[in-house]
Short mmCIF file of C-alpha atoms and ligand atoms in Angstrom, two decimals:
data_model
loop_
_atom_site.label_atom_id
_atom_site.label_comp_id
_atom_site.label_asym_id
_atom_site.label_seq_id
_atom_site.Cartn_x
_atom_site.Cartn_y
_atom_site.Cartn_z
CA MET W 1 -21.61 71.30 99.54
CA GLY W 2 -22.32 74.80 98.15
CA THR W 3 -25.39 75.66 96.07
CA THR W 4 -23.30 76.47 92.99
CA ARG W 5 -21.57 73.06 93.06
CA MET W 6 -24.95 71.35 93.55
CA MET W 7 -26.39 73.25 90.60
CA VAL W 8 -23.40 72.21 88.47
CA LEU W 9 -23.80 68.56 89.55
CA LEU W 10 -27.52 68.69 88.84
CA ASN W 11 -26.84 70.18 85.45
CA ILE W 12 -24.32 67.45 84.64
CA LEU W 13 -26.78 64.74 85.73
CA LEU W 14 -29.52 66.33 83.65
CA LEU W 15 -27.16 66.56 80.67
CA LEU W 16 -26.14 62.88 81.04
CA TRP W 17 -29.79 61.82 81.32
CA PHE W 18 -30.69 63.92 78.27
CA GLN W 19 -27.81 62.44 76.23
CA GLN W 20 -28.90 58.91 77.14
CA TRP W 21 -32.50 59.72 76.24
CA VAL W 22 -31.39 61.14 72.88
CA GLN W 23 -29.21 58.06 72.21
CA ALA W 24 -31.99 55.66 73.16
CA SER W 25 -34.61 57.40 71.08
CA THR W 26 -32.19 57.70 68.12
CA SER W 27 -31.50 53.95 68.14
CA VAL W 28 -35.24 53.24 68.21
CA ILE W 29 -35.70 55.63 65.29
CA GLN W 30 -32.80 53.97 63.42
CA MET W 31 -34.37 50.53 63.86
CA ALA W 32 -37.65 51.88 62.59
CA THR W 33 -36.28 53.67 59.53
CA GLU W 34 -33.52 51.24 58.55
CA GLY W 35 -35.15 47.87 58.90
CA GLU W 36 -38.51 48.37 60.50
CA ILE W 37 -38.20 44.85 61.81
CA GLN W 38 -36.74 43.11 64.82
CA LEU W 39 -34.24 40.37 64.04
CA LYS W 40 -34.25 37.36 66.33
CA ILE W 41 -31.99 37.76 69.34
CA ASN W 42 -29.61 35.03 68.06
CA ALA W 43 -29.74 36.07 64.38
CA LYS W 44 -26.14 37.30 64.27
CA GLY W 45 -24.83 34.22 66.07
CA ASP W 46 -26.72 31.91 63.69
CA ALA W 47 -25.45 33.82 60.67
CA ASP W 48 -21.87 33.48 61.91
CA THR W 49 -22.45 29.75 62.45
CA VAL W 50 -23.51 29.36 58.80
CA ILE W 51 -20.59 31.48 57.57
CA HIS W 52 -18.00 29.53 59.51
CA ALA W 53 -19.53 26.19 58.50
CA ALA W 54 -19.32 27.29 54.85
CA PHE W 55 -15.64 28.20 54.99
CA ASN W 56 -14.82 25.02 56.86
CA THR W 57 -15.47 22.64 53.98
CA THR W 58 -14.78 22.47 50.25
CA ILE W 59 -17.61 19.98 49.65
CA VAL W 60 -19.52 22.30 47.29
CA TYR W 61 -16.49 22.68 45.00
CA GLU W 62 -15.68 18.97 45.13
CA ARG W 63 -19.26 18.02 44.28
CA LEU W 64 -19.41 20.48 41.39
CA ALA W 65 -16.05 19.30 40.04
CA TYR W 66 -17.19 15.67 40.30
CA MET W 67 -20.46 16.34 38.51
CA THR W 68 -19.02 18.43 35.67
CA ASP W 69 -16.06 16.07 35.15
CA THR W 70 -18.14 12.90 35.33
CA PHE W 71 -21.38 13.74 33.52
CA GLY W 72 -20.17 16.64 31.34
CA PRO W 73 -22.74 18.73 29.48
CA ARG W 74 -26.31 18.36 30.84
CA PHE W 75 -28.42 19.41 27.90
CA SER W 76 -32.20 19.02 28.07
CA GLY W 77 -33.26 15.66 26.69
CA THR W 78 -29.94 13.88 27.24
CA PRO W 79 -29.15 10.83 29.41
CA ALA W 80 -26.23 12.79 30.95
CA LEU W 81 -28.66 15.33 32.44
CA GLU W 82 -30.83 12.58 33.93
CA SER W 83 -27.77 10.76 35.36
CA ALA W 84 -26.55 13.99 36.95
CA LEU W 85 -30.01 14.61 38.47
CA ASP W 86 -30.07 11.04 39.87
CA TRP W 87 -26.66 11.63 41.45
CA ILE W 88 -27.64 15.02 42.95
CA LYS W 89 -30.80 13.48 44.42
CA VAL W 90 -28.87 10.74 46.24
CA GLN W 91 -26.22 13.17 47.53
CA ALA W 92 -28.83 15.64 48.82
CA GLN W 93 -30.65 12.82 50.61
CA THR W 94 -27.40 11.83 52.35
CA ASP W 95 -27.27 15.46 53.57
CA GLY W 96 -30.56 14.80 55.35
CA LEU W 97 -32.54 17.04 53.00
CA SER W 98 -35.98 16.11 51.73
CA VAL W 99 -35.91 15.81 47.91
CA LYS W 100 -39.01 16.08 45.71
CA GLU W 101 -38.93 15.37 41.98
CA GLN W 102 -41.31 17.60 40.03
CA PRO W 103 -42.03 16.28 36.50
CA VAL W 104 -41.37 18.77 33.68
CA MET W 105 -41.87 18.22 29.93
CA ILE W 106 -38.88 19.71 28.12
CA PRO W 107 -38.06 20.48 24.48
CA VAL W 108 -35.44 18.30 22.78
CA TRP W 109 -33.20 20.03 20.24
CA VAL W 110 -30.41 18.04 18.61
CA ARG W 111 -27.38 19.78 17.12
CA GLY W 112 -26.07 17.04 14.84
CA ARG W 113 -23.08 17.58 12.56
CA GLU W 114 -22.38 21.17 11.48
CA TYR W 115 -19.69 23.27 9.84
CA ALA W 116 -19.10 26.52 8.00
CA ASN W 117 -16.29 27.57 5.66
CA LEU W 118 -15.26 30.91 4.26
CA ILE W 119 -14.75 30.24 0.55
CA SER W 120 -14.05 33.72 -0.81
CA PRO W 121 -11.82 35.76 -0.81
CA ARG W 122 -9.89 32.81 0.72
CA ARG W 123 -10.72 29.39 2.03
CA LYS W 124 -10.93 29.03 5.84
CA SER W 125 -12.62 26.60 8.17
CA MET W 126 -14.67 28.60 10.69
CA HIS W 127 -15.30 27.87 14.39
CA VAL W 128 -19.10 27.86 14.62
CA LEU W 129 -21.96 26.66 16.83
CA GLY W 130 -25.51 26.31 15.62
CA LEU W 131 -27.93 28.35 17.73
CA GLY W 132 -30.35 26.41 19.92
CA GLY W 133 -33.69 25.89 18.22
CA SER W 134 -32.28 26.49 14.74
CA VAL W 135 -33.39 24.41 11.78
CA GLY W 136 -30.81 22.49 9.74
CA THR W 137 -29.97 22.79 6.07
CA ASN W 138 -32.06 19.75 4.92
CA GLY W 139 -29.00 17.74 4.00
CA GLN W 140 -27.85 20.50 1.63
CA ILE W 141 -24.86 22.82 1.76
CA VAL W 142 -26.01 26.44 1.80
CA GLN W 143 -23.59 28.61 -0.16
CA ALA W 144 -24.13 32.35 -0.59
CA LYS W 145 -22.62 35.80 -0.57
CA VAL W 146 -22.45 37.61 2.76
CA LEU W 147 -23.99 40.90 3.88
CA VAL W 148 -22.46 42.21 7.12
CA VAL W 149 -24.66 44.49 9.26
CA SER W 150 -23.76 46.28 12.49
CA SER W 151 -27.25 46.64 14.01
CA PHE W 152 -30.96 46.12 13.29
CA ASP W 153 -31.06 49.72 12.01
CA ASP W 154 -28.26 48.87 9.61
CA LEU W 155 -30.21 45.78 8.47
CA GLU W 156 -33.22 48.04 7.85
CA ARG W 157 -31.10 50.42 5.75
CA GLN W 158 -29.74 47.55 3.65
CA LYS W 159 -32.94 45.47 3.49
CA ASP W 160 -33.16 45.62 -0.33
CA ASN W 161 -29.76 43.94 -0.48
CA VAL W 162 -30.58 40.99 1.83
CA LYS W 163 -32.41 38.57 -0.49
CA GLY W 164 -30.43 35.38 -1.14
CA LYS W 165 -27.60 36.43 1.17
CA ILE W 166 -26.14 35.08 4.41
CA VAL W 167 -26.57 37.94 6.89
CA VAL W 168 -23.72 38.38 9.37
CA TYR W 169 -24.48 40.40 12.51
CA ASN W 170 -21.22 42.02 13.62
CA VAL W 171 -22.47 43.72 16.79
CA GLU W 172 -20.10 44.75 19.54
CA PHE W 173 -20.89 43.47 23.05
CA VAL W 174 -22.27 46.26 25.25
CA SER W 175 -23.95 44.25 27.99
CA TYR W 176 -25.55 40.82 27.82
CA SER W 177 -29.11 42.14 28.08
CA LYS W 178 -28.54 44.74 25.36
CA THR W 179 -26.57 42.59 22.89
CA VAL W 180 -28.30 39.21 23.22
CA VAL W 181 -31.29 40.42 21.14
CA TYR W 182 -29.16 39.85 18.02
CA ARG W 183 -28.74 36.17 18.90
CA VAL W 184 -32.42 35.77 19.82
CA ASN W 185 -34.07 37.81 17.02
CA GLY W 186 -31.35 38.21 14.39
CA ALA W 187 -32.26 35.20 12.26
CA SER W 188 -36.01 35.94 12.20
CA LYS W 189 -35.42 39.57 11.16
CA ALA W 190 -32.96 38.54 8.43
CA GLN W 191 -35.40 35.91 7.19
CA GLN W 192 -38.13 38.56 6.75
CA TYR W 193 -36.02 40.19 4.02
CA GLY W 194 -35.15 36.92 2.29
CA ALA W 195 -31.83 35.92 3.85
CA VAL W 196 -30.83 32.24 3.41
CA ALA W 197 -28.98 32.00 6.75
CA ALA W 198 -27.95 34.20 9.68
CA LEU W 199 -24.55 34.22 11.39
CA VAL W 200 -24.35 36.07 14.70
CA ARG W 201 -21.15 37.36 16.28
CA SER W 202 -20.85 35.58 19.64
CA ILE W 203 -22.38 37.49 22.56
CA SER W 204 -19.14 38.06 24.44
CA PRO W 205 -16.75 40.94 25.16
CA PHE W 206 -13.66 38.79 24.44
CA GLY W 207 -12.70 36.09 22.01
CA LEU W 208 -10.14 33.34 21.49
CA GLN W 209 -11.81 32.09 18.28
CA THR W 210 -14.50 30.66 20.59
CA PRO W 211 -18.09 30.52 19.38
CA HIS W 212 -20.84 31.00 22.02
CA THR W 213 -24.15 29.24 21.43
CA GLY W 214 -27.53 30.13 22.95
CA SER W 215 -31.20 30.22 22.10
CA SER W 216 -32.60 31.74 18.94
CA GLU W 217 -36.20 32.43 18.05
CA PRO W 218 -37.28 29.62 15.66
CA THR W 219 -37.30 30.56 11.98
CA THR W 220 -37.13 28.74 8.66
CA ILE W 221 -33.46 29.66 8.03
CA PRO W 222 -30.40 28.16 9.76
CA ALA W 223 -28.70 30.27 12.44
CA MET W 224 -25.17 29.95 13.80
CA ALA W 225 -22.87 31.74 16.22
CA ILE W 226 -19.49 32.75 14.76
CA THR W 227 -16.41 34.07 16.54
CA LEU W 228 -15.66 37.73 17.29
CA GLU W 229 -12.54 37.44 15.13
CA ASP W 230 -14.35 36.11 12.06
CA ALA W 231 -17.22 38.59 12.35
CA GLN W 232 -14.81 41.52 12.46
CA MET W 233 -12.77 40.15 9.56
CA PHE W 234 -15.90 39.83 7.38
CA ALA W 235 -16.78 43.45 8.25
CA ARG W 236 -13.30 44.61 7.23
CA MET W 237 -13.50 42.66 3.98
CA GLN W 238 -16.89 44.16 3.12
CA ALA W 239 -15.70 47.69 3.96
CA ARG W 240 -12.81 47.40 1.48
CA GLY W 241 -15.15 46.08 -1.20
CA GLN W 242 -14.10 42.42 -1.11
CA GLU W 243 -16.84 39.92 -1.85
CA VAL W 244 -17.29 37.50 1.04
CA GLU W 245 -18.77 34.07 0.36
CA ILE W 246 -19.54 31.30 2.88
CA GLU W 247 -20.80 27.73 2.75
CA LEU W 248 -22.49 26.10 5.73
CA TYR W 249 -24.10 22.82 6.68
CA MET W 250 -26.26 21.92 9.73
CA GLU W 251 -28.13 18.77 10.76
CA ALA W 252 -29.95 20.53 13.63
CA HIS W 253 -33.49 19.34 14.32
CA THR W 254 -36.12 19.20 17.07
CA LEU W 255 -37.59 15.99 18.52
CA PRO W 256 -40.83 15.60 20.50
CA ASP W 257 -40.79 16.88 24.11
CA ALA W 258 -39.39 14.53 26.75
CA GLN W 259 -39.99 14.23 30.47
CA SER W 260 -37.41 15.50 32.94
CA ARG W 261 -37.71 17.06 36.41
CA ASN W 262 -36.99 19.88 38.80
CA LEU W 263 -35.39 18.77 42.06
CA ILE W 264 -36.89 20.49 45.10
CA LEU W 265 -34.63 20.22 48.15
CA GLU W 266 -36.33 21.20 51.38
CA ILE W 267 -36.04 21.82 55.11
CA GLU W 268 -39.50 22.11 56.62
CA GLY W 269 -40.19 25.17 58.76
CA THR W 270 -40.79 24.63 62.48
CA HIS W 271 -43.34 27.45 62.96
CA PHE W 272 -44.75 28.26 59.51
CA PRO W 273 -44.28 25.09 57.41
CA SER W 274 -46.59 26.31 54.64
CA GLU W 275 -44.69 29.60 54.19
CA TYR W 276 -41.63 29.50 51.95
CA VAL W 277 -38.24 31.02 51.29
CA ILE W 278 -36.81 29.93 47.96
CA VAL W 279 -33.28 29.82 46.55
CA GLY W 280 -32.21 28.13 43.35
CA GLY W 281 -30.22 27.69 40.17
CA HIS W 282 -30.55 25.52 37.06
CA THR W 283 -29.13 22.06 36.47
CA ASP W 284 -29.15 21.96 32.67
CA SER W 285 -26.37 23.37 30.48
CA TRP W 286 -25.81 23.78 26.74
CA ASP W 287 -24.85 20.62 24.87
CA ILE W 288 -21.26 21.76 24.33
CA ALA W 289 -20.60 23.12 27.85
CA ASP W 290 -19.81 21.39 31.14
CA GLY W 291 -21.82 24.24 32.62
CA ALA W 292 -19.68 24.73 35.73
CA MET W 293 -20.44 28.46 35.78
CA ASP W 294 -23.77 28.31 33.95
CA ASP W 295 -25.25 27.13 36.11
CA GLY W 296 -23.81 24.16 38.01
CA GLY W 297 -22.23 26.58 40.48
CA GLY W 298 -25.49 28.47 40.99
CA ALA W 299 -27.51 25.31 41.56
CA PHE W 300 -24.88 23.84 43.88
CA VAL W 301 -24.48 26.91 46.13
CA ALA W 302 -28.29 26.96 46.54
CA TRP W 303 -28.15 23.28 47.56
CA GLU W 304 -25.12 23.95 49.79
CA ALA W 305 -26.99 26.82 51.51
CA LEU W 306 -29.58 24.29 52.72
CA ARG W 307 -26.94 21.73 53.66
CA LEU W 308 -25.16 24.36 55.80
CA ILE W 309 -28.37 25.17 57.69
CA LYS W 310 -29.13 21.48 58.22
CA SER W 311 -25.61 20.45 59.23
CA SER W 312 -25.35 23.39 61.65
CA GLY W 313 -28.39 22.10 63.52
CA LEU W 314 -30.40 25.22 62.73
CA HIS W 315 -34.19 25.06 62.33
CA PRO W 316 -35.80 27.75 60.15
CA ASP W 317 -39.25 29.05 61.16
CA ARG W 318 -40.45 28.90 57.54
CA THR W 319 -39.82 26.15 55.01
CA VAL W 320 -36.69 26.76 52.94
CA ARG W 321 -36.47 25.28 49.46
CA ALA W 322 -33.56 24.97 47.04
CA ILE W 323 -35.15 24.52 43.63
CA LEU W 324 -32.83 23.05 41.03
CA TYR W 325 -34.68 24.02 37.86
CA VAL W 326 -34.37 22.09 34.62
CA ASN W 327 -34.26 23.44 31.04
CA GLU W 328 -33.44 27.09 31.76
CA GLU W 329 -31.23 27.28 28.67
CA ASN W 330 -33.59 26.38 25.86
CA GLY W 331 -37.11 26.69 27.16
CA ALA W 332 -37.24 27.67 30.85
CA ARG W 333 -39.87 24.99 31.31
CA GLY W 334 -38.62 24.18 34.85
CA GLY W 335 -39.24 27.71 36.13
CA GLN W 336 -42.62 27.84 34.40
CA GLN W 337 -43.69 24.46 35.79
CA TYR W 338 -42.79 25.39 39.36
CA ALA W 339 -44.77 28.65 39.22
CA HIS W 340 -47.69 26.72 37.67
CA ASP W 341 -47.79 23.65 39.96
CA TYR W 342 -47.10 25.61 43.15
CA SER W 343 -49.26 28.64 42.29
CA ASP W 344 -51.19 28.20 45.56
CA THR W 345 -47.96 28.70 47.57
CA LEU W 346 -46.78 31.87 45.83
CA SER W 347 -48.72 34.30 48.04
CA LYS W 348 -47.03 32.57 51.00
CA THR W 349 -43.55 32.80 49.48
CA SER W 350 -41.48 35.44 51.26
CA ILE W 351 -38.78 35.69 48.59
CA ALA W 352 -37.39 33.75 45.62
CA LEU W 353 -33.63 34.06 45.14
CA GLU W 354 -31.60 32.70 42.21
CA SER W 355 -27.93 32.35 41.39
CA ASP W 356 -27.36 32.31 37.62
CA VAL W 357 -24.70 34.89 36.80
CA GLY W 358 -21.66 32.96 38.00
CA THR W 359 -20.50 32.04 41.48
CA PHE W 360 -17.54 34.34 41.89
CA THR W 361 -17.02 36.45 45.02
CA PRO W 362 -20.51 37.56 46.03
CA ASP W 363 -21.31 41.16 46.75
CA GLY W 364 -24.93 40.77 47.83
CA ILE W 365 -28.24 40.42 46.08
CA SER W 366 -30.33 42.34 43.61
CA PHE W 367 -33.93 42.92 44.62
CA LEU W 368 -37.26 43.36 42.89
CA GLY W 369 -40.03 44.08 45.37
CA SER W 370 -41.46 46.75 47.65
CA THR W 371 -39.40 49.60 49.08
CA LYS W 372 -40.34 48.44 52.56
CA ALA W 373 -39.05 44.92 51.91
CA GLN W 374 -35.88 46.35 50.38
CA SER W 375 -35.18 48.44 53.50
CA ILE W 376 -35.61 45.35 55.67
CA LEU W 377 -33.16 43.40 53.48
CA GLU W 378 -30.67 46.27 53.53
CA TYR W 379 -30.79 46.34 57.31
CA MET W 380 -30.40 42.55 57.57
CA GLY W 381 -27.61 42.41 54.99
CA HIS W 382 -25.66 45.09 56.80
CA GLN W 383 -26.12 43.39 60.18
CA LEU W 384 -25.53 39.77 59.18
CA LEU W 385 -23.35 39.77 56.05
CA GLY W 386 -21.55 43.14 56.18
CA GLY W 387 -18.61 41.35 57.78
CA ILE W 388 -17.95 39.23 54.68
CA GLY W 389 -18.86 41.94 52.19
CA SER W 390 -21.91 40.23 50.70
CA GLY W 391 -24.78 42.00 52.42
CA ASN W 392 -25.43 44.64 49.77
CA VAL W 393 -28.81 45.02 48.08
CA SER W 394 -28.42 46.67 44.68
CA GLY W 395 -29.79 46.39 41.15
CA GLU W 396 -33.01 44.77 39.98
CA GLY W 397 -31.75 42.03 37.60
CA ILE W 398 -33.80 38.83 37.92
CA GLY W 399 -33.03 35.34 36.60
CA GLU W 400 -35.23 33.55 34.08
CA ASP W 401 -36.29 30.69 36.37
CA ILE W 402 -37.76 32.86 39.12
CA SER W 403 -39.21 35.44 36.73
CA TYR W 404 -42.42 33.36 36.50
CA MET W 405 -42.90 33.77 40.27
CA CYS W 406 -41.85 37.44 40.27
CA VAL W 407 -44.62 38.39 37.83
CA THR W 408 -47.19 37.14 40.36
CA GLY W 409 -45.77 39.52 42.98
CA VAL W 410 -43.28 37.27 44.80
CA PRO W 411 -40.35 39.43 45.98
CA CYS W 412 -37.31 38.28 43.96
CA GLY W 413 -33.55 38.65 43.93
CA ASN W 414 -30.35 37.34 42.35
CA LEU W 415 -26.98 36.62 43.88
CA ASN W 416 -24.66 39.40 42.66
CA VAL W 417 -21.00 38.51 42.14
CA LEU W 418 -17.72 40.22 41.31
CA ASP W 419 -15.44 38.47 38.86
CA PRO W 420 -11.77 38.23 39.88
CA ARG W 421 -10.71 38.18 36.22
CA VAL W 422 -11.57 41.85 35.95
CA GLY W 423 -9.71 43.25 38.88
CA THR W 424 -11.45 42.75 42.20
CA GLU W 425 -9.39 41.74 45.17
CA SER W 426 -9.40 38.29 46.71
CA ASN W 427 -11.11 37.88 50.02
CA ASN W 428 -10.12 36.45 53.34
CA PRO W 429 -13.57 35.76 54.65
CA CYS W 430 -13.32 34.46 58.21
CA ALA W 431 -11.08 37.03 59.87
CA PRO W 432 -10.82 39.89 60.02
CA TYR W 433 -14.20 40.91 58.67
CA SER W 434 -14.11 44.04 56.55
CA GLN W 435 -16.45 46.18 54.51
CA PRO W 436 -16.24 45.78 50.74
CA PRO W 437 -13.80 48.35 49.38
CA TYR W 438 -15.36 48.21 45.93
CA PRO W 439 -18.18 50.48 44.78
CA LEU W 440 -21.69 49.16 44.22
CA LEU W 441 -22.29 48.18 40.62
CA THR W 442 -25.12 49.07 38.31
CA GLU W 443 -27.27 46.31 36.84
CA ASP W 444 -25.42 46.39 33.53
CA GLU W 445 -22.11 45.72 35.25
CA PHE W 446 -23.31 42.48 36.89
CA PRO W 447 -21.42 40.33 36.63
CA ARG W 448 -18.27 41.99 35.45
CA ASP W 449 -17.35 40.76 32.01
CA GLY W 450 -15.33 37.61 32.79
CA TYR W 451 -18.44 35.45 33.07
CA PHE W 452 -19.31 36.16 29.45
CA TRP W 453 -15.86 35.16 28.21
CA TYR W 454 -16.93 31.54 28.77
CA HIS W 455 -20.73 31.67 28.83
CA HIS W 456 -22.31 29.01 26.54
CA THR W 457 -18.92 27.75 25.31
CA GLU W 458 -16.82 24.61 25.65
CA ALA W 459 -14.64 26.60 28.05
CA ASP W 460 -17.31 26.81 30.78
CA THR W 461 -15.41 24.35 32.98
CA ILE W 462 -14.73 23.98 36.71
CA ASP W 463 -11.22 25.52 36.56
CA LYS W 464 -12.87 28.95 36.15
CA LEU W 465 -14.24 28.72 39.72
CA SER W 466 -12.52 28.53 43.07
CA PRO W 467 -13.49 26.69 46.27
CA GLU W 468 -13.33 29.96 48.23
CA GLN W 469 -15.75 31.73 45.89
CA LEU W 470 -18.23 28.86 46.08
CA GLN W 471 -17.94 28.80 49.88
CA HIS W 472 -18.52 32.54 50.02
CA ALA W 473 -21.56 32.31 47.71
CA ALA W 474 -23.06 29.43 49.73
CA ALA W 475 -22.46 31.25 53.03
CA THR W 476 -24.14 34.34 51.62
CA LEU W 477 -27.23 32.52 50.37
CA GLY W 478 -27.40 30.41 53.52
CA VAL W 479 -27.51 33.51 55.73
CA TRP W 480 -30.00 35.33 53.50
CA ILE W 481 -32.50 32.49 53.33
CA TYR W 482 -32.19 31.40 56.95
CA SER W 483 -32.61 34.91 58.31
CA ILE W 484 -35.49 35.76 55.94
CA ALA W 485 -37.18 32.51 56.96
CA ASN W 486 -36.94 33.64 60.59
CA LEU W 487 -38.41 37.14 60.20
CA PRO W 488 -41.59 37.80 62.24
CA THR W 489 -43.62 38.10 59.01
CA LEU W 490 -43.36 37.43 55.29
CA LEU W 491 -41.51 40.21 53.44
CA PRO W 492 -44.08 42.94 52.74
CA ARG W 493 -45.36 43.07 49.14
ZN1 ZN S 501 -27.84 30.03 33.24
#
């Protein structure tokens, strides 16, 4: 062998060794910068087990359909809510989950009979829903001329013209968080200037003469939701100088608080039983809504996430809890009570996740916490859920129930979903796995509008959801909570 050939061979060997060294050191660097944490050796296999278990059964859809069909609306203070909670408790126990009942005192608001009629320039029966927490009309019919305003600034400009009128807020839906202030604060602001009632255009981007209820800050004047169609018609009438007059009647009233409960479903951790990973949704709905989307689906996919872990024979290192909060809709007492009663566990809670923006095809989670924790979640999501398109971490939107934990520093997140009604493709989750072709959404776009077509209406029924979407949401939450529970440490604050 000549010297030149040996030199060439040596050079090639050196080059190969150098390339391997570069590759090895790059992958170490990638681990350190992307996730800064070592996943368990079987983490991917366990995640796939949960995913396949989820898509193998339609139990979560069947249970949700049964509950919404059988018990109907689950408003705080009603026997239907308590019956539904009894039923969930028994079912979860048959899944082998531990179930704790945490007492919660909840407000009791009663709608009673209610109506509103346009009486000038023509007579028309309106589709209306009193806003939660509103007072009634003391057995009287309130009849008055209408002042339509398009914003709080507009109300301010016309404040000298408010006294004795029914104020109609005709505000176009921008996003839920931006527009809902008119439902929450509209009546109290109108009352300050002497209005006799407030009517709020439903907080929705789309209408089929459907009123959407929701909470309103308590005031001394009655408050109702009206339809998009009526609100816009009153604005047109006012603009052309027609005098609009309405009569309305409400029996709404508030009773003393009653006792209800959060249900805490649990699998105890094998290594760190007093450290927690939390997922959840709320069991209550508005009095007129079956609450399949808001938030039966959210509560049930949280429950299903635990059932999948249990039925797959997996044992999380930390304790995983599905908290089914009560009274999110008109008081959020369930979320407050959990944060209060379990305050000593919050510093040992790795993350609190919630699903309360619909259970359509999931895209990932939002996250509110440290940058370091976010980079760990991004790494995990990519590794474990990238295959079914729901491993993204984007946005900071946080649900009401977990917000009381988040303010104490618990890392928090919401399940983010994409609504098929507004043009996202259907998924074929088990094979072949593919990356999501859709762009990441900003916080304001979560969830895409379809959820708010039905939110807080009689049309929030099970037919708006599909078994596949619920399976996908449960698989996603199951993988997130199981893998977070098995990290070497709590998520860094
Ligand atoms: Zn909700």
